[in-house]
Structure formats: structure tokens, C-alpha cells
Short mmCIF file of C-alpha atoms in Angstrom, two decimals:
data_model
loop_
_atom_site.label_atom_id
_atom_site.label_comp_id
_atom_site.label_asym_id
_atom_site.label_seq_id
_atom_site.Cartn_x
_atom_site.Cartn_y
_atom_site.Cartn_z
CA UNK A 1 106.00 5.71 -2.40
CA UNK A 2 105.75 2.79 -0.11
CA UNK A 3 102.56 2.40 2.16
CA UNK A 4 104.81 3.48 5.39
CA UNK A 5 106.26 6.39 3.52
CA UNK A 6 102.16 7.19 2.82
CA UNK A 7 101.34 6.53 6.08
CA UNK A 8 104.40 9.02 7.53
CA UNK A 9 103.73 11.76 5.02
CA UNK A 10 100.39 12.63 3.71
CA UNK A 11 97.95 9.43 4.42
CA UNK A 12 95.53 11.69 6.03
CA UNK A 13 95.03 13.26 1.82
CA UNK A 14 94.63 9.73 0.27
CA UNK A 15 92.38 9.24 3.01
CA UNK A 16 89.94 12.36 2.40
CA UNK A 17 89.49 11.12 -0.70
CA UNK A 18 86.99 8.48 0.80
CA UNK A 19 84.95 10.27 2.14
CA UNK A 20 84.18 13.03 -0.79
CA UNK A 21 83.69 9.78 -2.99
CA UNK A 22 80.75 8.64 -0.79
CA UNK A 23 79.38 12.18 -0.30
CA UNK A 24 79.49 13.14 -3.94
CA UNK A 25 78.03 9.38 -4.58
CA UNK A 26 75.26 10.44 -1.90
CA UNK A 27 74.22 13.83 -3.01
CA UNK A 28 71.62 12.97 -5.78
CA UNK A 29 70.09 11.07 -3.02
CA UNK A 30 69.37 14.22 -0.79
CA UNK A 31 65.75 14.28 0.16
CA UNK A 32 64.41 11.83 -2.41
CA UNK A 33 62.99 9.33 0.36
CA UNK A 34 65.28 6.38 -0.63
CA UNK A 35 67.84 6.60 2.24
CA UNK A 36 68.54 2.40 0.75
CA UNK A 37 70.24 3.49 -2.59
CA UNK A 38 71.50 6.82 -1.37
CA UNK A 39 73.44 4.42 1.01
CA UNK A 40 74.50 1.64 -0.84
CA UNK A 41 75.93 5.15 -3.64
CA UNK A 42 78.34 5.95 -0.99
CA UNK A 43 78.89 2.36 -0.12
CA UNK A 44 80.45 1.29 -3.61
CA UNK A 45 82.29 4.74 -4.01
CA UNK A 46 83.52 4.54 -0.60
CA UNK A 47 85.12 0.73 -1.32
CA UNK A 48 86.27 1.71 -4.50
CA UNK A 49 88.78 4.12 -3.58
CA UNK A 50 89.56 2.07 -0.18
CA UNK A 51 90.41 -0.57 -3.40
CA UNK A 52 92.68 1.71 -4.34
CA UNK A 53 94.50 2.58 -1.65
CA UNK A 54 98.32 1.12 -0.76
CA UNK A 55 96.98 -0.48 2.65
CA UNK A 56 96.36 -4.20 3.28
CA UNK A 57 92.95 -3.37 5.37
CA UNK A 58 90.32 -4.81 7.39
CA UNK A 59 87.06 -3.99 8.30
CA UNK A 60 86.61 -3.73 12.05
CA UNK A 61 83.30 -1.64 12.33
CA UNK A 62 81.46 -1.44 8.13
CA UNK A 63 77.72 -1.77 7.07
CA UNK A 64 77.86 -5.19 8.89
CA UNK A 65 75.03 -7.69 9.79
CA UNK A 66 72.53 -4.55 10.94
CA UNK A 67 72.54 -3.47 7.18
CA UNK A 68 72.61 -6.50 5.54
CA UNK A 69 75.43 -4.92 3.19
CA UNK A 70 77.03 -7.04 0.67
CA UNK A 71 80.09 -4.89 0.39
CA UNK A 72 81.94 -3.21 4.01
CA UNK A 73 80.98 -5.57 5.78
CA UNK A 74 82.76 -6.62 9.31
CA UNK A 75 85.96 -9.07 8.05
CA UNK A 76 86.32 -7.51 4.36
CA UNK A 77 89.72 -7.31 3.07
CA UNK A 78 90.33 -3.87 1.25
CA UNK A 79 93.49 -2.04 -0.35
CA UNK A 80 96.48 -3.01 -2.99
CA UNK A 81 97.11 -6.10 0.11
CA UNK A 82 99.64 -7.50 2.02
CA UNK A 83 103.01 -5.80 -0.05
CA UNK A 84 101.55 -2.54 0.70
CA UNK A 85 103.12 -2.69 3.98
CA UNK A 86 100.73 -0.86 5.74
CA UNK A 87 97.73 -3.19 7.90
CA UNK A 88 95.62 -1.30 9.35
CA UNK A 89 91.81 -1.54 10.85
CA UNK A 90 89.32 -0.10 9.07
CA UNK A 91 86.01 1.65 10.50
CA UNK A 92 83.35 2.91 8.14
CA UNK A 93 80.25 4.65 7.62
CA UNK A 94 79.15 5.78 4.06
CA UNK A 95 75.99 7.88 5.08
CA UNK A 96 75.89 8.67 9.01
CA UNK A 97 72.35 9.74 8.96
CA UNK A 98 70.97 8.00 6.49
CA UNK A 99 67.16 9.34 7.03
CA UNK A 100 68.45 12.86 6.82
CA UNK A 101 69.87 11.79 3.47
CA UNK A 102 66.79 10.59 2.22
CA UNK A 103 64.44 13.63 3.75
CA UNK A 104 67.23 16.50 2.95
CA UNK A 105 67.83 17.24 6.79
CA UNK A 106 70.98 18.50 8.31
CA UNK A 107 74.23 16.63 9.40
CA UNK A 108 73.89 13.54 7.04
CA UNK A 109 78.18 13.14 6.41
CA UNK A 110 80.37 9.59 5.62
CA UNK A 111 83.26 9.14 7.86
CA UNK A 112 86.26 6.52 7.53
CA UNK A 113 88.51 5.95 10.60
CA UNK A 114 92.04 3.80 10.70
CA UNK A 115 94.62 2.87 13.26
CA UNK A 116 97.35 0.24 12.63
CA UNK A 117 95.92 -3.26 12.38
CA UNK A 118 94.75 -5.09 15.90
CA UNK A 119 94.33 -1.65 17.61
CA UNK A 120 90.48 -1.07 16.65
CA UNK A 121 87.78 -1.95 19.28
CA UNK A 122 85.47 -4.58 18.09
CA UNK A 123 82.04 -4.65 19.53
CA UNK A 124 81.03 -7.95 17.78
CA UNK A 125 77.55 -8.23 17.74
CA UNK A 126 76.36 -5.09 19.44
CA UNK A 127 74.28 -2.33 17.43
CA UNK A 128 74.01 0.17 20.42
CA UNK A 129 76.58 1.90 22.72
CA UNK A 130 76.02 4.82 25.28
CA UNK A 131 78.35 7.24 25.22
CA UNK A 132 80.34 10.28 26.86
CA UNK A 133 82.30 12.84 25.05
CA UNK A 134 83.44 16.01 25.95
CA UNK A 135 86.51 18.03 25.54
CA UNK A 136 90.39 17.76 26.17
CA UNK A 137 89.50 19.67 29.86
CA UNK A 138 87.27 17.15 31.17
CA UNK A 139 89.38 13.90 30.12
CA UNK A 140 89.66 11.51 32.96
CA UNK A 141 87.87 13.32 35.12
CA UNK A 142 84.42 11.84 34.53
CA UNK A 143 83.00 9.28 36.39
CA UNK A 144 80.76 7.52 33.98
CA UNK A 145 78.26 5.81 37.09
CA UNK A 146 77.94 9.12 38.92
CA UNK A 147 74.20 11.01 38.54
CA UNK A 148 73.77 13.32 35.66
CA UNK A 149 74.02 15.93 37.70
CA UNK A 150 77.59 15.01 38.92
CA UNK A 151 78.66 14.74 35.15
CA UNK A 152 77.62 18.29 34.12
CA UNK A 153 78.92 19.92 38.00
CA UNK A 154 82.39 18.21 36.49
CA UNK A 155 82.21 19.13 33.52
CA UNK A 156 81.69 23.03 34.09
CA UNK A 157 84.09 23.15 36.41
CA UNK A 158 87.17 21.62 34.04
CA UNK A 159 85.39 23.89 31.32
CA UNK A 160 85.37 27.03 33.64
CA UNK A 161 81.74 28.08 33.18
CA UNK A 162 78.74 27.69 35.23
CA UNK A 163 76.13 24.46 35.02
CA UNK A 164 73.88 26.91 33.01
CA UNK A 165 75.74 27.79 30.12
CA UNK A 166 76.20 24.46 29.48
CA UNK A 167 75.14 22.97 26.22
CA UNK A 168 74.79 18.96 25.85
CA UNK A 169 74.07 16.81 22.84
CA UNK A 170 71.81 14.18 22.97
CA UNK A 171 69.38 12.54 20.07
CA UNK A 172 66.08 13.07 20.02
CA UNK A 173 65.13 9.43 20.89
CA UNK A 174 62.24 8.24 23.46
CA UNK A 175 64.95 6.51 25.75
CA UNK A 176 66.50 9.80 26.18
CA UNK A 177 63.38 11.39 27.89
CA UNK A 178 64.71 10.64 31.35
CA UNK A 179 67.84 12.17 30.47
CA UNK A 180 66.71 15.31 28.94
CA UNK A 181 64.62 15.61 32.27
CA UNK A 182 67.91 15.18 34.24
CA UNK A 183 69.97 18.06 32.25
CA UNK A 184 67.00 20.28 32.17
CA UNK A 185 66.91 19.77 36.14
CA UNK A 186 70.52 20.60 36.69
CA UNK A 187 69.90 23.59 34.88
CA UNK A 188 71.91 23.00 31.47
CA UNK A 189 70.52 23.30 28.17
CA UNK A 190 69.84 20.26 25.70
CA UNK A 191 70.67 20.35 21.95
CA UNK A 192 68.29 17.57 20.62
CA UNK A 193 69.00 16.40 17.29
CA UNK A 194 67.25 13.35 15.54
CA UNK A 195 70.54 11.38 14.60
CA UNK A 196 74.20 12.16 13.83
CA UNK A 197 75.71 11.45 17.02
CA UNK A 198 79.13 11.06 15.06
CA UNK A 199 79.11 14.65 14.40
CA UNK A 200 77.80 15.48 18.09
CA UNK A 201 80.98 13.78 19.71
CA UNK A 202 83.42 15.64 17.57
CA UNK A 203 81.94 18.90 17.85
CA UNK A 204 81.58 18.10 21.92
CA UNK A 205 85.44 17.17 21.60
CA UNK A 206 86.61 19.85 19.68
CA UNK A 207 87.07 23.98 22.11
CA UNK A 208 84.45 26.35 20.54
CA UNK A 209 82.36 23.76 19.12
CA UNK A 210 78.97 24.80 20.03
CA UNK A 211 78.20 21.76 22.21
CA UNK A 212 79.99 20.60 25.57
CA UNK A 213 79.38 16.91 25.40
CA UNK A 214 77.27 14.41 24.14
CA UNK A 215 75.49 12.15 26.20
CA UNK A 216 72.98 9.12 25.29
CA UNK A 217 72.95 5.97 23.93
CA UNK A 218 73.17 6.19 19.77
CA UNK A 219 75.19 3.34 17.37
CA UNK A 220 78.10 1.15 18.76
CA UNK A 221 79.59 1.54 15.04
CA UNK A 222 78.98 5.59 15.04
CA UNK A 223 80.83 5.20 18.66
CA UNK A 224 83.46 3.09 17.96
CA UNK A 225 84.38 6.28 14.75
CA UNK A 226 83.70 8.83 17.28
CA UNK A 227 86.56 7.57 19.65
CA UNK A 228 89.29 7.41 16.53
CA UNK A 229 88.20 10.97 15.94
CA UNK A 230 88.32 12.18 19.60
CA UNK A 231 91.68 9.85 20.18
CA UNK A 232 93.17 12.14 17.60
CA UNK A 233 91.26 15.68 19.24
CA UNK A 234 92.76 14.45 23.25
CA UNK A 235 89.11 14.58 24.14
CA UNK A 236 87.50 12.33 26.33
CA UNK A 237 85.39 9.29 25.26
CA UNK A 238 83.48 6.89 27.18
CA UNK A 239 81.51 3.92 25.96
CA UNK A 240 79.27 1.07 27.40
CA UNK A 241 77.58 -1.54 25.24
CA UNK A 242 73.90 -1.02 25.99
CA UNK A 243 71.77 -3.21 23.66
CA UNK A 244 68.01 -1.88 22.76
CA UNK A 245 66.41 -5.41 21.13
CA UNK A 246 65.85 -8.57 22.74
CA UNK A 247 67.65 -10.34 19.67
CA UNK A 248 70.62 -7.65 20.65
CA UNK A 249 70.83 -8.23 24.26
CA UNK A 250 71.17 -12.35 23.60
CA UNK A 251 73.69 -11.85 20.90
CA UNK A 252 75.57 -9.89 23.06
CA UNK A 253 75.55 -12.11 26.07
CA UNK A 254 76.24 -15.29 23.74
CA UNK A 255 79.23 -13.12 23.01
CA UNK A 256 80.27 -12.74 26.41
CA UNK A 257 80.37 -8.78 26.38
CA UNK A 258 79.78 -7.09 29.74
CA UNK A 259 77.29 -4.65 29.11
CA UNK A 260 78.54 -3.24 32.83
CA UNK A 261 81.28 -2.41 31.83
CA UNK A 262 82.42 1.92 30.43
CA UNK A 263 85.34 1.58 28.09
CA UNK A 264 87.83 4.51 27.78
CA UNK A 265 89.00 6.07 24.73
CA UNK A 266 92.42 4.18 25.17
CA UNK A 267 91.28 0.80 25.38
CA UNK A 268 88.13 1.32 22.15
CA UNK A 269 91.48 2.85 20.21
CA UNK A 270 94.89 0.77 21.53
CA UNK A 271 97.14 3.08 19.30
CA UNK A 272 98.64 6.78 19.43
CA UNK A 273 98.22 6.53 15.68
CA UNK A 274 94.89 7.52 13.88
CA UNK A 275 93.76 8.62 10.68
CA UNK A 276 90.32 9.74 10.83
CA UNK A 277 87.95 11.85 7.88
CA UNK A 278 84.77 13.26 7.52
CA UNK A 279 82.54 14.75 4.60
CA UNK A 280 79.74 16.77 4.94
CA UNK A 281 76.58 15.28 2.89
CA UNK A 282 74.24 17.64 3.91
CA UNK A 283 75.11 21.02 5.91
CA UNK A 284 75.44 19.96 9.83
CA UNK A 285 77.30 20.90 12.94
CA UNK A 286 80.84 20.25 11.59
CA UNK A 287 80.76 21.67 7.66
CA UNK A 288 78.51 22.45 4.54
CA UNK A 289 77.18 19.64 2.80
CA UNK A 290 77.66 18.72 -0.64
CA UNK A 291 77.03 21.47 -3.73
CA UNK A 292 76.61 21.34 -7.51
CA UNK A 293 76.98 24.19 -9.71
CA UNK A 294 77.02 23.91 -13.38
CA UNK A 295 79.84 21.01 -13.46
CA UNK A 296 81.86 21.83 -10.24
CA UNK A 297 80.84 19.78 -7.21
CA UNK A 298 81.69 21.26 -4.13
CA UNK A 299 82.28 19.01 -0.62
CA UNK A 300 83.81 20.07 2.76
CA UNK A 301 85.46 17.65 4.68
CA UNK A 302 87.33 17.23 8.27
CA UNK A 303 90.97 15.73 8.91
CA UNK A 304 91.87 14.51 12.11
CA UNK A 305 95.83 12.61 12.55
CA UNK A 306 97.44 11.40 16.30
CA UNK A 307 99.56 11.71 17.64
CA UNK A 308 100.03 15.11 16.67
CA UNK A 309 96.05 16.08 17.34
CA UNK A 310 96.30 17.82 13.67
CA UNK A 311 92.89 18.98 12.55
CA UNK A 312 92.42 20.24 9.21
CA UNK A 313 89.14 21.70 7.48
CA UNK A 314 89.70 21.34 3.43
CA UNK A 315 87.04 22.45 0.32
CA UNK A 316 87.32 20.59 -2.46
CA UNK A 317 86.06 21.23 -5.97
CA UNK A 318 86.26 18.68 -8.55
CA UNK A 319 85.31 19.91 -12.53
CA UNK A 320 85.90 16.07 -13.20
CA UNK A 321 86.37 13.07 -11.96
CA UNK A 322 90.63 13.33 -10.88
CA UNK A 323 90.68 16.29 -11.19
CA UNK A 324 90.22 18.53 -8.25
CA UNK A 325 91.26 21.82 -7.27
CA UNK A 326 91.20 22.10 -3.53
CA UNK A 327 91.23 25.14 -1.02
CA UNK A 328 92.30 25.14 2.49
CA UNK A 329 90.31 27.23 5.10
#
């Protein structure tokens, strides 16, 4: 099967397969304080099977220069190459949550995102992004400069509920304390969570997810995955580059981004067509982290395709390496 045909019928499968590499590679990791080798695990399972894919990739958003990675980094050619047929950009993260990883906390997952080649945002040198999401009711309807208050008002009435009942996602970070402050004082409710804002997008993006939006800033390479996952939900997704560290702010100005400046989902993801997946490392707002029993390794994992806004929820259980038996829910 040529790398079209793949990417026509069944890429989204292939693609999985990614992410339960770097979660399996993760899980004797969980909550042994060494969030460094339970990363670079997933790392080298994650590139292996990107190695073996029939794609002639690049990285857009990988490990990059914050991580110091020697393999997924930003540039990195991956896949069978060029007679594949099938260029696309590559975003990547191996462990989102990589402290949770190491101290056994909740919504530690690895994620891989593609859309055809030259249709990935690229935030060059910037580590930090604040972001929007919310849900397919609220899409272009938020005006990213308007008070807090404004933003929530919106957003309850496209969502049909009062202020009150909302629920918004922001990380437990000091720069957030203003923010928190502003929810609480509108009168919605604030689900604070220490890290895995990739995680807190989707669920804001996807009807019935327990959260209404996520709002903050968290990781321009967690944001950049977060749009190709909310481009494929119809959600709404709004990003500004908002550097944290002096280094940061002058590599970003040297670069000539304008940290002014909110970018829609459209213009961070300049395609119709994504591929996006997500495993579950440890159990989180999404799906169940990795199990062992015995032999069998159990992982969960999230599969998101546009334009047809498929979402897909598959358990997999391997007895050995190749050989899986999988269950949909």
C-alpha cells in the first residue's frame, strides 16, 4: 500500500501505534523520580516506529532546543523518505507531563500530531504560548483581548448554561493567580491542575468533557498539538506567543515574532487534513494510563482525523511485542 493509499484509508492505526510505543516505553518510569530517562524511553520508542512508518516526515514542534534532545528534535527527518509519497509535518511529545511521570501523578500521556507537509505552525524559538480552547459552540465567537469576564459571559451563552456552572482549566502555576482571581470573580469554577494542558484543551474541545475551556499560558509545543487535535474536534483554539524568560523574550524578538499577536486555529494548522493520537501514561482526564498484568500490557489511547472530525477511543493489549489484540470502546 502506497503512503497516499495509507494516508486515505487507515493512517490514523499506523499512527496509534506511536503513541502506545512511548507509553509502554514510559510506564516503568511511573513514579520513580527520574522524569529524564522516563522521557528519553518514550523518546527512542516513539522515533522508532515514526522510522518505520511510509511518510517522508519532518519535525515541526519535537523535544527541541528546551530539552536538549538528541533525537526529535525541530528539523529531523523521519519515515521510509521521499518515495513514500506522503510529506507531512510532524509534532511530538513523548511524555506530556513529564513530572507526573516521574512522581506517579495523573494525566502524564505522549501525543503525535501530523498534517501534510508546510501546513504546521512553527513557533521557532518560543517555549511558552497562552491559550484559548473551548468547544465547537463557542468557535469564532471569542474575542481573545476582551476581560475574563467577557470570555466566560460568551462562552455560557454559546454553551447554553449560566456563568456558574461553568468549569475552566487552567494549571496550577503562580502566573495564573490573577486569573484564577478573575474566574472565581465572575462566578465560574476553576479546575487547577499542575501540568497537562494538552489533555485540558481536548477535553475543553470535546461536548461532555468535564471542562468548558482552558485558559492560561502553558507550552507553545503542547499548544501547537492541542490545535491539530481541536482542528480535527471543530473546536475553537486561540494562541499568543507569550515568553516567561528573559533569554525567551530576546530569542523571540531576534526572531521577529509578534508576541501581540492571537493566532486562530486555522492559521497554527493551514490544512483540513489532520492526524492526531494520544496515549494515556498515567490515568488523566482523557483515558486510563498504562497497565501490566502478568505479560499483557494494557494502554488506552485517543484518535482524532479532519476533515471528518472522527474521534475514536481504542484499548489495546499486547502479549508481545507485534502482537496485539485490540478492543474498541
Amino acid at each position: 500500500m502506497t503512503g497516499a493509499a495509507i494516508a486515505e484509508d487507515g493512517f490514523i492505526y499506523a499512527l496509534r501505534r506511536v503513541t502506545e510505543a512511548a507509553a509502554r516505553a514510559a510506564f516503568d518510569w511511573i513514579g520513580r523520580g527520574r522524569k529524564d530517562e522516563g522521557d528519553a524511553a518514550a523518546v527512542d520508542a516513539m522515533r522508532t516506529v515514526l522510522n518505520h512508518l511510509d511518510i517522508d516526515g519532518r519535525i515541526v514542534i519535537g523535544e527541541g532546543e528546551k530539552d536538549e534532545a538528541p533525537q526529535l528534535y525541530k528539523g529531523e527527518r523521519l519515515g521510509r523518505g521521499a518515495e513514500s509519497g506522503f510529506a507531512v509535518d510532524i509534532a511530538v511529545d513523548p511524555v506530556d507531563g513529564t513530572s507526573h511521570l516521574a512522581n506517579g501523578q495523573t494525566n502524564a500521556l505522549a501525543a503525535v500530531a501530523m498534517t501534510p507537509q508546510g501546513a504546521m505552525f512553527d513557533p521557532g524559538p518560543a517555549f511558552y504560548m497562552e491559550k484559548f480552547a473551548g468547544p465547537p459552540a463557542v468557535k469564532g465567537r471569542i474575542d481573545p483581548l476582551a476581560p475574563t469576564r467577557d470570555k466566560l459571559k460568551v462562552l455560557a451563552e454559546a454553551l447554553g448554561k449560566p456563568v456558574s456552572e461553568l468549569s475552566i482549566y487552567v494549571l496550577e502555576k503562580p502566573r495564573h493567580r490573577r486569573l484564577v482571581e478573575e474566574i472565581h470573580a465572575a462566578g465560574a469554577r476553576v479546575a487547577l491542575y499542575p501540568a497537562g494542558d494538552v489533555a485540558g484543551a481536548i477535553v475543553a474541545a470535546m461536548p461532555g468533557g468535564g471542562v468548558d475551556a482552558l485558559m492560561g499560558t502553558g507550552g507553545t509545543p503542547e499548544g501547537v498539538l492541542a490545535a491539530c487535535a481541536i482542528r480535527a474536534l471543530g473546536g475553537e483554539f486561540l494562541g499568543r506567543i507569550d515568553p516567561q524568560l528573559e533569554h525567551e523574550r530576546a530569542a523571540v524578538a531576534q526572531a521577529g515574532l509578534d508576541t501581540r499577536r492571537w493566532w486562530g486555529v486555522e492559521e497554527l494548522v493551514r490544512s483540513d487534513k489532520v492526524w492526531f493520537a494520544a496515549t494515556g501514561i498515567t490515568t488523566g482526564l482523557l483515558f486510563e494510563g498504562v497497565s501490566r498484568r502478568g505479560t499483557s500490557t494494557r494502554t488506552q489511547s485517543l484518535m482524532l482525523t479532519a476533515p471528518d472530525r472522527r474521534w475514536q477511543v481504542l484499548t489495546t493489549y499486547v502479549e508481545t511485542p507485534g502482537a496485539p489484540q485490540e478492543m474498541r470502546r
